[in-house]
C-alpha cells in the first residue's frame, strides 16, 4: 500500500479535532510533520505523537522535509502562500475551505498547481453528508418536474468573536458557512451563474465581518438559487426548499426526512385560459382540484462519505478528485460576484462582465 507522508498545517479547531485524527486513523497516511506557530500546540503534538514540528512552512522545507501531501488547516489568509510553497517543494495539497481570500488568489493556486504539476483538492464535507446525498437521490427521481428554485438556509444565533468575525482575516459568513452551502447549491443542478444579487450585513457579531448573508442568483438555465446564512436568528429556519413546476420538496428536520408533495402532470392539463375580464362564476380557483401525492424519504441509509478515503484515492491512487478544482474555482468566482454585488448594492450580471472583458481583450 502506498503511504502518503503528510504534513498537517494548523492545529486549531478543524486541524486538531478533525484532520489530525483522520490522518492517524487511515492506514494510507503517515503524519510525518506538523506546522503550527504556537509553541504550546507544537509541544502538545510532539508529546502525544512524537512528530516533527515546525513553526512555519519555510522552516519545514528548509529542514529538508519533503512530504507527499500538505493538509492545510491554517486560517484562510495563509492558504494561497502555503499551497504555493507546497507545490514548489513537490508536495500536493489538501486544503480546508475556503480555497483562498479571493478569485485572484485562487487563480494563483490554480496556476501554481499547473506549473509544478501537482494536485490540489478542497475539503468540502457537506458534499458527502447523508442529508445532501439523500437529497440528490430524491431529485434523481424527478417527481416535481422542472426545478425553478432552490433555497438553502443556514441559521442559528452565534455572536462570533474569533478571527472569523474579522474582515482583515477573511472572516465573515460568506467565506465561512457560505463556502459549504453555496457549494451545495452550485452542485445540485450545475449551470453557469449569470446574475448575482447579494447583501452582506453585520448584525450581532463582535467583529466587523458579515454574520448575515443573503444571495439571490440566476443560472444560464433560468434556475433561481437562494442562499441565506444567518447567525442572528433565534429560530432554526427550514434549511431547504426546492420548487418544481409540479411540486416541492422540503426537509423535515424533526423526522429527518425529505417531504415531497407533487401532482401528476396529466392531472394539471386542460386548464383553459379565460378570455374575458369577468372571472367565470366569480371564482378565484381555476376549477381544478389538485390531487397531491405525498412522499417521505428518510435521510438515513445514505452512508456519509469518508472524506479521507477520497483524499487517498485522489492523491495516492490518482483517481478523479471528489472535489475537482474547476468546481472550486467556480465557487470562488461566484463569491467574487457576491462581494462585488454587496459592495455596489446592485445586481451583477456575469454576462455583462464577460462582454466587458472580451471587449477589453479585443481592443
Ligand atoms: N471544513 C470545515 O468544516 C471547517 C470547519 C472549521 C474551519 N474550517 C477552515 O479551516 C481553517 C482553520 O479554521 P479553524 O477554525 O480551525 O481556526 P482556529 O483558529 O481554530 O485554528 C487555526 C490554527 O492555525 C494556526 N495558525 C495561525 N497562523 C498560522 C500559519 N501561518 N500557519 C500555520 N498555522 C497557523 C493557529 O495557531 C491555530 O492553531 C479556516 O480556513 C476555516 O475556514 C473548515
Short mmCIF file of C-alpha atoms and ligand atoms in Angstrom, two decimals:
data_model
loop_
_atom_site.label_atom_id
_atom_site.label_comp_id
_atom_site.label_asym_id
_atom_site.label_seq_id
_atom_site.Cartn_x
_atom_site.Cartn_y
_atom_site.Cartn_z
CA UNK A 1 0.00 0.00 0.00
CA UNK A 2 1.32 3.42 -0.94
CA UNK A 3 1.84 5.57 2.16
CA UNK A 4 1.43 9.33 1.88
CA UNK A 5 3.84 11.21 4.13
CA UNK A 6 1.66 14.03 5.33
CA UNK A 7 2.32 17.40 6.94
CA UNK A 8 -0.56 18.99 8.80
CA UNK A 9 -0.54 22.80 8.85
CA UNK A 10 -2.53 24.42 11.66
CA UNK A 11 -3.55 22.71 14.92
CA UNK A 12 -6.73 24.66 15.64
CA UNK A 13 -10.35 23.54 15.82
CA UNK A 14 -10.54 21.73 12.49
CA UNK A 15 -6.84 20.77 12.32
CA UNK A 16 -6.67 19.24 15.80
CA UNK A 17 -10.19 17.86 16.07
CA UNK A 18 -10.75 16.54 12.55
CA UNK A 19 -7.70 16.36 10.24
CA UNK A 20 -5.24 15.06 12.82
CA UNK A 21 -7.36 12.07 13.98
CA UNK A 22 -8.33 11.28 10.38
CA UNK A 23 -4.70 11.25 9.22
CA UNK A 24 -3.80 8.97 12.15
CA UNK A 25 -6.79 6.69 11.55
CA UNK A 26 -6.24 5.96 7.86
CA UNK A 27 -3.58 3.39 7.02
CA UNK A 28 -2.53 5.16 3.81
CA UNK A 29 -1.31 8.27 5.65
CA UNK A 30 1.73 8.81 7.84
CA UNK A 31 1.75 12.01 9.88
CA UNK A 32 5.34 12.97 9.11
CA UNK A 33 5.33 16.55 10.42
CA UNK A 34 3.31 19.44 11.73
CA UNK A 35 3.43 23.20 11.11
CA UNK A 36 1.98 25.41 13.84
CA UNK A 37 3.17 28.84 15.06
CA UNK A 38 2.02 28.37 18.68
CA UNK A 39 4.73 26.67 20.74
CA UNK A 40 2.37 25.10 23.27
CA UNK A 41 0.42 23.44 20.45
CA UNK A 42 3.63 22.13 18.85
CA UNK A 43 4.75 20.78 22.25
CA UNK A 44 1.39 19.12 22.80
CA UNK A 45 1.59 17.41 19.38
CA UNK A 46 5.19 16.31 19.97
CA UNK A 47 4.35 14.91 23.40
CA UNK A 48 1.36 12.95 22.14
CA UNK A 49 2.56 11.79 18.72
CA UNK A 50 6.36 12.26 18.72
CA UNK A 51 6.06 14.03 15.38
CA UNK A 52 8.48 16.65 13.98
CA UNK A 53 7.03 20.11 14.48
CA UNK A 54 7.86 23.37 12.70
CA UNK A 55 6.80 26.92 13.36
CA UNK A 56 6.20 27.69 9.67
CA UNK A 57 6.36 26.15 6.20
CA UNK A 58 9.68 27.81 5.37
CA UNK A 59 11.39 26.01 8.30
CA UNK A 60 9.67 22.77 7.30
CA UNK A 61 11.04 22.75 3.77
CA UNK A 62 14.43 24.21 4.63
CA UNK A 63 14.92 21.35 7.11
CA UNK A 64 14.85 19.01 4.11
CA UNK A 65 11.39 17.55 4.84
CA UNK A 66 9.65 16.52 1.60
CA UNK A 67 6.17 15.27 2.45
CA UNK A 68 3.92 13.91 -0.31
CA UNK A 69 0.89 15.79 0.92
CA UNK A 70 0.25 19.04 2.80
CA UNK A 71 -3.06 19.28 4.65
CA UNK A 72 -3.80 22.98 5.15
CA UNK A 73 -5.96 23.82 8.17
CA UNK A 74 -4.50 27.25 8.90
CA UNK A 75 -6.60 30.44 8.81
CA UNK A 76 -7.75 31.41 5.30
CA UNK A 77 -5.25 34.27 4.65
CA UNK A 78 -2.42 31.69 4.60
CA UNK A 79 -3.96 29.18 2.18
CA UNK A 80 -2.53 30.68 -1.02
CA UNK A 81 1.03 31.18 0.19
CA UNK A 82 1.20 27.77 1.84
CA UNK A 83 -0.26 25.98 -1.21
CA UNK A 84 2.32 27.63 -3.47
CA UNK A 85 5.15 26.73 -1.09
CA UNK A 86 3.93 23.13 -1.08
CA UNK A 87 3.80 22.89 -4.89
CA UNK A 88 7.27 24.41 -5.24
CA UNK A 89 8.61 21.74 -2.90
CA UNK A 90 6.98 18.86 -4.77
CA UNK A 91 4.06 18.44 -2.43
CA UNK A 92 0.33 18.03 -3.24
CA UNK A 93 -2.26 20.00 -1.26
CA UNK A 94 -5.48 19.06 0.50
CA UNK A 95 -6.84 22.36 1.78
CA UNK A 96 -9.70 23.27 4.06
CA UNK A 97 -12.36 25.65 2.78
CA UNK A 98 -12.45 28.34 1.59
CA UNK A 99 -9.74 27.87 -1.04
CA UNK A 100 -8.44 31.45 -0.61
CA UNK A 101 -9.46 35.02 0.11
CA UNK A 102 -10.46 35.89 -3.47
CA UNK A 103 -10.78 34.56 -7.00
CA UNK A 104 -7.45 36.23 -7.85
CA UNK A 105 -5.71 34.27 -5.07
CA UNK A 106 -7.47 31.07 -6.12
CA UNK A 107 -6.26 31.62 -9.69
CA UNK A 108 -2.66 31.84 -8.40
CA UNK A 109 -3.09 28.48 -6.66
CA UNK A 110 -4.55 27.01 -9.86
CA UNK A 111 -1.64 28.34 -11.94
CA UNK A 112 0.92 27.13 -9.37
CA UNK A 113 -0.64 23.67 -9.40
CA UNK A 114 -0.36 23.51 -13.20
CA UNK A 115 3.17 24.99 -13.26
CA UNK A 116 4.57 22.48 -10.77
CA UNK A 117 2.33 19.62 -11.99
CA UNK A 118 0.93 18.99 -8.53
CA UNK A 119 -2.58 18.27 -7.27
CA UNK A 120 -4.96 20.35 -5.16
CA UNK A 121 -8.27 19.37 -3.62
CA UNK A 122 -10.53 21.25 -1.24
CA UNK A 123 -12.22 19.81 1.83
CA UNK A 124 -15.96 20.26 1.21
CA UNK A 125 -17.51 17.92 3.79
CA UNK A 126 -21.08 18.98 3.07
CA UNK A 127 -20.91 17.28 -0.31
CA UNK A 128 -20.68 13.97 1.49
CA UNK A 129 -23.33 14.25 4.22
CA UNK A 130 -26.31 11.89 4.42
CA UNK A 131 -28.57 14.91 4.02
CA UNK A 132 -27.00 16.02 0.76
CA UNK A 133 -26.62 12.52 -0.69
CA UNK A 134 -30.25 11.67 0.09
CA UNK A 135 -31.43 14.93 -1.48
CA UNK A 136 -29.51 14.12 -4.65
CA UNK A 137 -31.25 10.75 -4.69
CA UNK A 138 -34.71 12.32 -4.25
CA UNK A 139 -34.02 14.80 -7.05
CA UNK A 140 -32.89 11.99 -9.33
CA UNK A 141 -36.43 10.50 -9.09
CA UNK A 142 -37.69 13.56 -10.99
CA UNK A 143 -41.00 13.80 -9.11
CA UNK A 144 -41.61 17.56 -9.11
CA UNK A 145 -40.95 18.44 -12.75
CA UNK A 146 -38.60 21.16 -13.93
CA UNK A 147 -36.94 22.72 -10.88
CA UNK A 148 -37.09 26.51 -10.99
CA UNK A 149 -35.92 27.49 -7.49
CA UNK A 150 -33.70 26.09 -4.73
CA UNK A 151 -33.36 27.83 -1.35
CA UNK A 152 -30.75 26.96 1.24
CA UNK A 153 -30.84 28.49 4.72
CA UNK A 154 -28.28 28.02 7.45
CA UNK A 155 -29.40 29.70 10.65
CA UNK A 156 -28.65 29.98 14.34
CA UNK A 157 -27.69 32.51 16.95
CA UNK A 158 -23.96 32.93 17.47
CA UNK A 159 -22.14 36.15 18.39
CA UNK A 160 -18.81 35.32 16.73
CA UNK A 161 -15.73 36.88 18.32
CA UNK A 162 -12.87 34.88 16.79
CA UNK A 163 -10.70 35.75 13.73
CA UNK A 164 -13.57 34.56 11.52
CA UNK A 165 -15.57 37.59 12.63
CA UNK A 166 -12.96 39.98 11.19
CA UNK A 167 -12.74 41.16 7.60
CA UNK A 168 -8.94 41.57 7.71
CA UNK A 169 -8.56 37.80 8.22
CA UNK A 170 -11.04 36.82 5.51
CA UNK A 171 -13.75 36.25 8.12
CA UNK A 172 -17.47 36.57 7.56
CA UNK A 173 -20.16 34.04 6.93
CA UNK A 174 -19.85 34.09 3.14
CA UNK A 175 -16.35 32.58 3.37
CA UNK A 176 -17.24 30.53 6.40
CA UNK A 177 -20.55 28.63 6.25
CA UNK A 178 -21.26 30.09 2.82
CA UNK A 179 -18.37 28.03 1.41
CA UNK A 180 -20.29 24.86 2.33
CA UNK A 181 -23.79 25.82 1.34
CA UNK A 182 -23.04 27.81 -1.80
CA UNK A 183 -21.05 24.80 -2.96
CA UNK A 184 -24.08 22.57 -2.35
CA UNK A 185 -26.35 24.95 -4.28
CA UNK A 186 -23.98 25.08 -7.23
CA UNK A 187 -23.65 21.31 -7.35
CA UNK A 188 -27.31 20.26 -7.34
CA UNK A 189 -28.07 21.45 -10.87
CA UNK A 190 -24.70 22.59 -12.24
CA UNK A 191 -25.18 25.53 -14.61
CA UNK A 192 -23.25 28.77 -15.06
CA UNK A 193 -24.34 31.51 -12.63
CA UNK A 194 -25.15 34.59 -14.72
CA UNK A 195 -26.77 37.01 -12.24
CA UNK A 196 -25.99 37.66 -8.59
CA UNK A 197 -27.56 39.95 -6.03
CA UNK A 198 -26.02 39.83 -2.57
CA UNK A 199 -26.41 41.61 0.75
CA UNK A 200 -23.78 41.15 3.45
CA UNK A 201 -24.59 42.57 6.87
CA UNK A 202 -23.07 42.60 10.31
CA UNK A 203 -25.96 42.19 12.78
CA UNK A 204 -24.68 40.83 16.11
CA UNK A 205 -21.08 39.74 15.50
CA UNK A 206 -18.37 41.15 17.76
CA UNK A 207 -16.15 41.73 14.72
CA UNK A 208 -16.70 43.76 11.56
CA UNK A 209 -17.38 40.92 9.10
CA UNK A 210 -20.86 39.85 7.99
CA UNK A 211 -22.89 37.41 10.04
CA UNK A 212 -25.86 37.68 7.68
CA UNK A 213 -25.53 36.67 4.05
CA UNK A 214 -28.39 36.89 1.54
CA UNK A 215 -27.70 35.86 -2.04
CA UNK A 216 -30.11 35.53 -4.94
CA UNK A 217 -28.71 34.12 -8.17
CA UNK A 218 -29.90 33.06 -11.57
CA UNK A 219 -28.19 30.49 -13.76
CA UNK A 220 -27.87 30.24 -17.54
CA UNK A 221 -30.76 27.78 -17.48
CA UNK A 222 -33.04 30.15 -15.57
CA UNK A 223 -32.79 28.35 -12.23
CA UNK A 224 -33.07 30.63 -9.19
CA UNK A 225 -30.74 29.84 -6.32
CA UNK A 226 -31.06 31.49 -2.94
CA UNK A 227 -28.66 31.30 -0.05
CA UNK A 228 -29.11 32.69 3.44
CA UNK A 229 -26.56 32.29 6.19
CA UNK A 230 -27.97 33.94 9.27
CA UNK A 231 -26.13 33.87 12.58
CA UNK A 232 -28.62 36.26 14.21
CA UNK A 233 -31.67 34.01 14.12
CA UNK A 234 -33.10 32.69 17.38
CA UNK A 235 -35.09 30.07 15.45
CA UNK A 236 -33.60 27.48 13.17
CA UNK A 237 -35.22 28.24 9.83
CA UNK A 238 -36.20 25.49 7.34
CA UNK A 239 -32.86 24.64 5.75
CA UNK A 240 -34.01 23.51 2.30
CA UNK A 241 -36.79 24.33 -0.11
CA UNK A 242 -36.86 23.01 -3.66
CA UNK A 243 -39.62 24.09 -6.04
CA UNK A 244 -40.51 22.42 -9.31
CA UNK A 245 -43.32 23.00 -11.78
CA UNK A 246 -45.49 20.22 -10.31
CA UNK A 247 -44.41 20.06 -6.69
CA UNK A 248 -41.97 20.94 -3.97
CA UNK A 249 -39.56 19.32 -1.53
CA UNK A 250 -38.74 20.39 1.99
CA UNK A 251 -36.54 18.92 4.69
CA UNK A 252 -38.47 17.80 7.77
CA UNK A 253 -35.82 18.29 10.48
CA UNK A 254 -37.85 16.53 13.19
CA UNK A 255 -38.45 13.39 11.15
CA UNK A 256 -35.04 13.60 9.45
CA UNK A 257 -36.68 13.06 6.10
CA UNK A 258 -37.46 14.80 2.82
CA UNK A 259 -41.11 15.57 2.30
CA UNK A 260 -42.15 15.61 -1.35
CA UNK A 261 -45.55 16.93 -2.44
CA UNK A 262 -46.28 16.63 -6.13
CA UNK A 263 -49.08 16.40 -8.63
CA UNK A 264 -49.21 14.18 -11.68
CA UNK A 265 -48.55 16.29 -14.74
CA UNK A 266 -51.55 14.86 -16.61
CA UNK A 267 -53.90 15.96 -13.81
CA UNK A 268 -52.81 19.56 -14.36
CA UNK A 269 -53.55 19.61 -18.08
CA UNK A 270 -56.70 21.04 -19.63
CA UNK A 271 -56.91 24.33 -17.71
CA UNK A 272 -58.15 26.77 -20.36
CA UNK A 273 -57.32 30.47 -20.21
CA UNK A 274 -60.43 32.67 -19.71
CA UNK A 275 -60.67 35.35 -22.37
CA UNK A 276 -62.97 37.95 -20.74
CA UNK A 277 -62.34 40.44 -17.91
CA UNK A 278 -65.01 38.98 -15.59
CA UNK A 279 -63.78 35.88 -13.74
CA UNK A 280 -66.09 32.95 -14.50
CA UNK A 281 -68.65 32.15 -11.77
CA UNK A 282 -66.92 34.74 -9.54
CA UNK A 283 -64.42 32.01 -8.72
CA UNK A 284 -60.78 32.55 -7.80
CA UNK A 285 -59.87 28.96 -8.47
CA UNK A 286 -59.43 27.52 -11.94
CA UNK A 287 -61.95 24.80 -11.04
CA UNK A 288 -59.32 22.10 -10.80
CA UNK A 289 -58.95 20.13 -7.59
CA UNK A 290 -55.36 19.07 -7.43
CA UNK A 291 -54.73 15.59 -6.12
CA UNK A 292 -51.43 15.82 -4.29
CA UNK A 293 -49.14 12.86 -3.84
CA UNK A 294 -47.18 12.93 -0.58
CA UNK A 295 -43.92 11.01 -0.16
CA UNK A 296 -41.34 10.80 2.63
CA UNK A 297 -37.72 9.85 2.05
CA UNK A 298 -35.58 9.16 5.08
CA UNK A 299 -32.17 10.74 5.19
CA UNK A 300 -30.60 7.72 6.85
CA UNK A 301 -29.46 4.86 4.70
CA UNK A 302 -27.12 7.07 2.75
CA UNK A 303 -23.67 6.44 4.11
CA UNK A 304 -21.79 9.61 4.87
CA UNK A 305 -18.72 9.86 2.62
CA UNK A 306 -15.45 9.02 4.33
CA UNK A 307 -13.54 12.05 3.07
CA UNK A 308 -10.04 10.79 3.82
CA UNK A 309 -10.71 7.71 1.66
CA UNK A 310 -11.45 10.15 -1.16
CA UNK A 311 -8.26 12.05 -0.33
CA UNK A 312 -6.28 8.81 -0.52
CA UNK A 313 -7.94 7.74 -3.79
CA UNK A 314 -7.01 11.01 -5.45
CA UNK A 315 -3.56 11.72 -4.06
CA UNK A 316 -2.21 8.16 -3.77
CA UNK A 317 -4.13 6.25 -6.44
CA UNK A 318 -4.56 9.05 -9.00
CA UNK A 319 -8.30 8.61 -9.11
CA UNK A 320 -10.56 11.52 -10.10
CA UNK A 321 -10.85 14.15 -7.34
CA UNK A 322 -14.05 14.01 -5.27
CA UNK A 323 -13.97 17.83 -5.42
CA UNK A 324 -12.47 18.89 -8.78
CA UNK A 325 -10.56 22.17 -8.61
CA UNK A 326 -12.60 23.59 -11.53
CA UNK A 327 -15.72 23.38 -9.35
CA UNK A 328 -13.87 25.13 -6.53
CA UNK A 329 -12.79 27.87 -8.95
CA UNK A 330 -16.43 28.35 -9.95
CA UNK A 331 -17.36 28.75 -6.28
CA UNK A 332 -14.61 31.35 -5.87
CA UNK A 333 -15.85 33.20 -8.98
CA UNK A 334 -19.38 33.32 -7.57
CA UNK A 335 -18.04 34.55 -4.21
CA UNK A 336 -16.29 37.42 -6.00
CA UNK A 337 -19.56 38.31 -7.76
CA UNK A 338 -21.33 38.24 -4.36
CA UNK A 339 -18.79 40.63 -2.83
CA UNK A 340 -18.97 42.91 -5.86
CA UNK A 341 -22.78 42.96 -5.71
CA UNK A 342 -22.77 43.63 -1.95
CA UNK A 343 -20.28 46.48 -2.22
CA UNK A 344 -22.05 48.13 -5.19
CA UNK A 345 -25.52 47.46 -3.78
CA UNK A 346 -26.77 46.16 -7.13
CA UNK A 347 -27.26 43.02 -9.14
CA UNK A 348 -24.18 41.86 -11.04
CA UNK A 349 -24.74 40.18 -14.36
CA UNK A 350 -21.93 37.88 -15.33
CA UNK A 351 -22.94 38.16 -18.97
CA UNK A 352 -22.08 41.89 -18.80
CA UNK A 353 -18.79 41.12 -17.12
CA UNK A 354 -17.83 38.62 -19.83
CA UNK A 355 -18.81 41.11 -22.57
CA UNK A 356 -16.73 43.88 -20.99
CA UNK A 357 -13.73 41.57 -20.54
CA UNK A 358 -13.88 40.33 -24.12
CA UNK A 359 -14.27 43.89 -25.43
CA UNK A 360 -11.23 44.87 -23.37
CA UNK A 361 -9.23 41.96 -24.75
CA UNK A 362 -10.12 42.62 -28.40
CA UNK A 363 -9.05 46.32 -28.23
N1 LIG B 1 -14.41 22.27 6.64
C1 LIG B 1 -14.94 22.67 7.78
O1 LIG B 1 -16.00 22.22 8.18
C2 LIG B 1 -14.19 23.72 8.56
C3 LIG B 1 -14.51 23.94 9.91
C4 LIG B 1 -13.76 24.87 10.60
C5 LIG B 1 -12.76 25.58 9.94
N2 LIG B 1 -12.51 25.38 8.63
C6 LIG B 1 -11.46 26.13 7.92
O2 LIG B 1 -10.20 25.69 8.45
C7 LIG B 1 -9.31 26.79 8.57
C8 LIG B 1 -8.87 26.91 10.04
O3 LIG B 1 -10.01 27.23 10.84
P1 LIG B 1 -10.10 26.87 12.40
O4 LIG B 1 -11.50 27.10 12.78
O5 LIG B 1 -9.52 25.52 12.66
O6 LIG B 1 -9.17 28.01 13.02
P2 LIG B 1 -8.56 28.07 14.51
O7 LIG B 1 -8.48 29.49 14.87
O8 LIG B 1 -9.30 27.17 15.42
O9 LIG B 1 -7.11 27.45 14.32
C9 LIG B 1 -6.13 27.99 13.48
C10 LIG B 1 -4.81 27.32 13.83
O10 LIG B 1 -3.86 27.69 12.83
C11 LIG B 1 -2.71 28.22 13.49
N3 LIG B 1 -2.08 29.20 12.60
C12 LIG B 1 -2.19 30.54 12.62
N4 LIG B 1 -1.40 31.05 11.65
C13 LIG B 1 -0.81 30.01 11.01
C14 LIG B 1 0.10 29.89 9.96
N5 LIG B 1 0.58 30.97 9.31
N6 LIG B 1 0.50 28.66 9.57
C15 LIG B 1 0.04 27.56 10.20
N7 LIG B 1 -0.83 27.60 11.22
C16 LIG B 1 -1.25 28.82 11.61
C17 LIG B 1 -3.25 28.82 14.77
O11 LIG B 1 -2.22 28.98 15.74
C18 LIG B 1 -4.27 27.79 15.18
O12 LIG B 1 -3.70 26.70 15.87
C19 LIG B 1 -10.07 28.01 8.05
O13 LIG B 1 -9.73 28.25 6.70
C20 LIG B 1 -11.53 27.63 8.15
O14 LIG B 1 -12.35 28.24 7.19
C21 LIG B 1 -13.20 24.46 7.95
#
